[in-house]
Amino acid sequence: MRSILPGLLLGLTSGANSKYEPNWDSLMTRPLPEWFDDEKIGVFLHWGVFSVPSFGTEWYWWALDGAKSTATLAFHNKTYGPDFPYASFAPMFKAEFFNPDEWAGIFKDA
């Protein structure tokens, strides 16, 4: 898993000096990283403060404070109270079970 990171970073920066217009035709002229067509599957993990309440999706903050989702507000107010701001979850996000080597093994075995 660690060997993928340099290639990914190189792929993200390889077109850094190129100029693109804000339209699809221009963006589609960008080169793809060499490894892109050779890979069979990718895994994207999105893990952050939204994992603390573990309700809905990673858009918990937006559902709570932006869209004011009825379901999210009801859950949040019942579980944490109406005066508990989203930012208060940050110190609770400890990532104590973060083990990238174990995850890489699971993905490899899958």
Short mmCIF file of C-alpha atoms in Angstrom, two decimals:
data_model
loop_
_atom_site.label_atom_id
_atom_site.label_comp_id
_atom_site.label_asym_id
_atom_site.label_seq_id
_atom_site.Cartn_x
_atom_site.Cartn_y
_atom_site.Cartn_z
CA MET A 1 0.00 0.00 0.00
CA ARG A 2 2.84 2.34 0.82
CA SER A 3 4.35 1.76 -2.64
CA ILE A 4 1.21 3.19 -4.27
CA LEU A 5 1.54 6.59 -2.58
CA PRO A 6 4.58 7.89 -4.52
CA GLY A 7 2.92 6.94 -7.82
CA LEU A 8 -0.30 8.58 -6.77
CA LEU A 9 1.47 11.77 -5.75
CA LEU A 10 3.46 11.78 -8.98
CA GLY A 11 0.26 11.28 -10.95
CA LEU A 12 -1.41 14.18 -9.16
CA THR A 13 1.48 16.54 -9.78
CA SER A 14 2.55 15.44 -13.27
CA GLY A 15 0.28 17.99 -14.95
CA ALA A 16 0.90 20.74 -12.41
CA ASN A 17 2.49 23.05 -15.01
CA SER A 18 -0.26 22.50 -17.58
CA LYS A 19 -2.96 25.07 -18.19
CA TYR A 20 -6.54 23.96 -18.51
CA GLU A 21 -9.70 25.86 -19.21
CA PRO A 22 -12.71 25.41 -16.88
CA ASN A 23 -14.55 23.05 -19.27
CA TRP A 24 -14.68 19.30 -19.91
CA ASP A 25 -13.00 19.42 -23.33
CA SER A 26 -9.95 21.07 -21.85
CA LEU A 27 -9.87 18.89 -18.73
CA MET A 28 -10.12 15.70 -20.80
CA THR A 29 -6.80 16.56 -22.51
CA ARG A 30 -4.90 16.01 -19.26
CA PRO A 31 -2.65 12.93 -19.27
CA LEU A 32 -3.48 9.97 -17.06
CA PRO A 33 -0.78 8.49 -14.83
CA GLU A 34 0.92 5.46 -16.45
CA TRP A 35 -0.40 3.06 -13.80
CA PHE A 36 -4.03 4.07 -14.24
CA ASP A 37 -4.91 1.69 -17.08
CA ASP A 38 -2.94 -1.19 -15.54
CA GLU A 39 -4.79 -1.29 -12.23
CA LYS A 40 -7.86 -3.50 -11.87
CA ILE A 41 -9.59 -1.98 -8.86
CA GLY A 42 -9.16 0.87 -6.44
CA VAL A 43 -10.20 1.35 -2.84
CA PHE A 44 -11.12 4.76 -1.50
CA LEU A 45 -11.44 5.22 2.25
CA HIS A 46 -12.98 8.30 3.69
CA TRP A 47 -12.61 8.44 7.44
CA GLY A 48 -12.81 11.47 9.66
CA VAL A 49 -14.63 13.36 12.39
CA PHE A 50 -17.99 12.34 10.89
CA SER A 51 -17.15 8.80 12.04
CA VAL A 52 -17.68 9.82 15.67
CA PRO A 53 -21.47 10.20 15.48
CA SER A 54 -21.58 7.37 12.89
CA PHE A 55 -24.91 8.50 11.50
CA GLY A 56 -25.77 8.97 7.85
CA THR A 57 -22.75 9.73 5.68
CA GLU A 58 -19.59 11.77 5.63
CA TRP A 59 -21.91 14.70 4.94
CA TYR A 60 -23.08 14.65 8.56
CA TRP A 61 -21.86 18.22 9.16
CA TRP A 62 -23.70 19.53 6.11
CA ALA A 63 -26.85 17.58 6.97
CA LEU A 64 -26.69 19.01 10.49
CA ASP A 65 -25.73 22.64 9.90
CA GLY A 66 -26.32 23.27 6.22
CA ALA A 67 -29.27 21.30 4.91
CA LYS A 68 -30.77 20.95 8.40
CA SER A 69 -31.88 17.39 7.66
CA THR A 70 -34.82 16.41 9.85
CA ALA A 71 -33.42 12.91 10.49
CA THR A 72 -29.90 14.17 11.27
CA LEU A 73 -31.17 16.94 13.55
CA ALA A 74 -33.43 14.51 15.42
CA PHE A 75 -30.56 12.03 15.92
CA HIS A 76 -28.08 14.72 16.90
CA ASN A 77 -30.38 16.49 19.35
CA LYS A 78 -31.49 13.24 20.99
CA THR A 79 -27.96 11.82 21.23
CA TYR A 80 -25.81 14.90 21.89
CA GLY A 81 -28.25 17.71 22.62
CA PRO A 82 -29.05 20.81 20.56
CA ASP A 83 -26.14 22.81 22.03
CA PHE A 84 -23.45 20.30 20.97
CA PRO A 85 -21.68 21.73 17.88
CA TYR A 86 -20.14 19.52 15.22
CA ALA A 87 -16.65 20.85 16.06
CA SER A 88 -16.94 19.18 19.47
CA PHE A 89 -16.57 15.80 17.75
CA ALA A 90 -12.98 16.61 16.72
CA PRO A 91 -11.27 15.75 20.02
CA MET A 92 -13.33 12.56 20.15
CA PHE A 93 -11.85 11.29 16.85
CA LYS A 94 -8.91 9.24 18.09
CA ALA A 95 -8.35 6.83 15.18
CA GLU A 96 -7.32 4.23 17.75
CA PHE A 97 -8.14 1.35 15.42
CA PHE A 98 -6.23 2.77 12.43
CA ASN A 99 -4.03 0.01 11.08
CA PRO A 100 -3.22 0.58 7.39
CA ASP A 101 -1.16 -2.62 7.12
CA GLU A 102 -4.11 -4.71 8.29
CA TRP A 103 -6.43 -2.93 5.87
CA ALA A 104 -3.99 -3.47 2.98
CA GLY A 105 -3.91 -7.18 3.83
CA ILE A 106 -7.71 -7.38 3.83
CA PHE A 107 -7.89 -5.62 0.46
CA LYS A 108 -5.18 -7.85 -0.99
CA ASP A 109 -6.95 -11.01 0.20
CA ALA A 110 -10.32 -9.88 -1.14
#
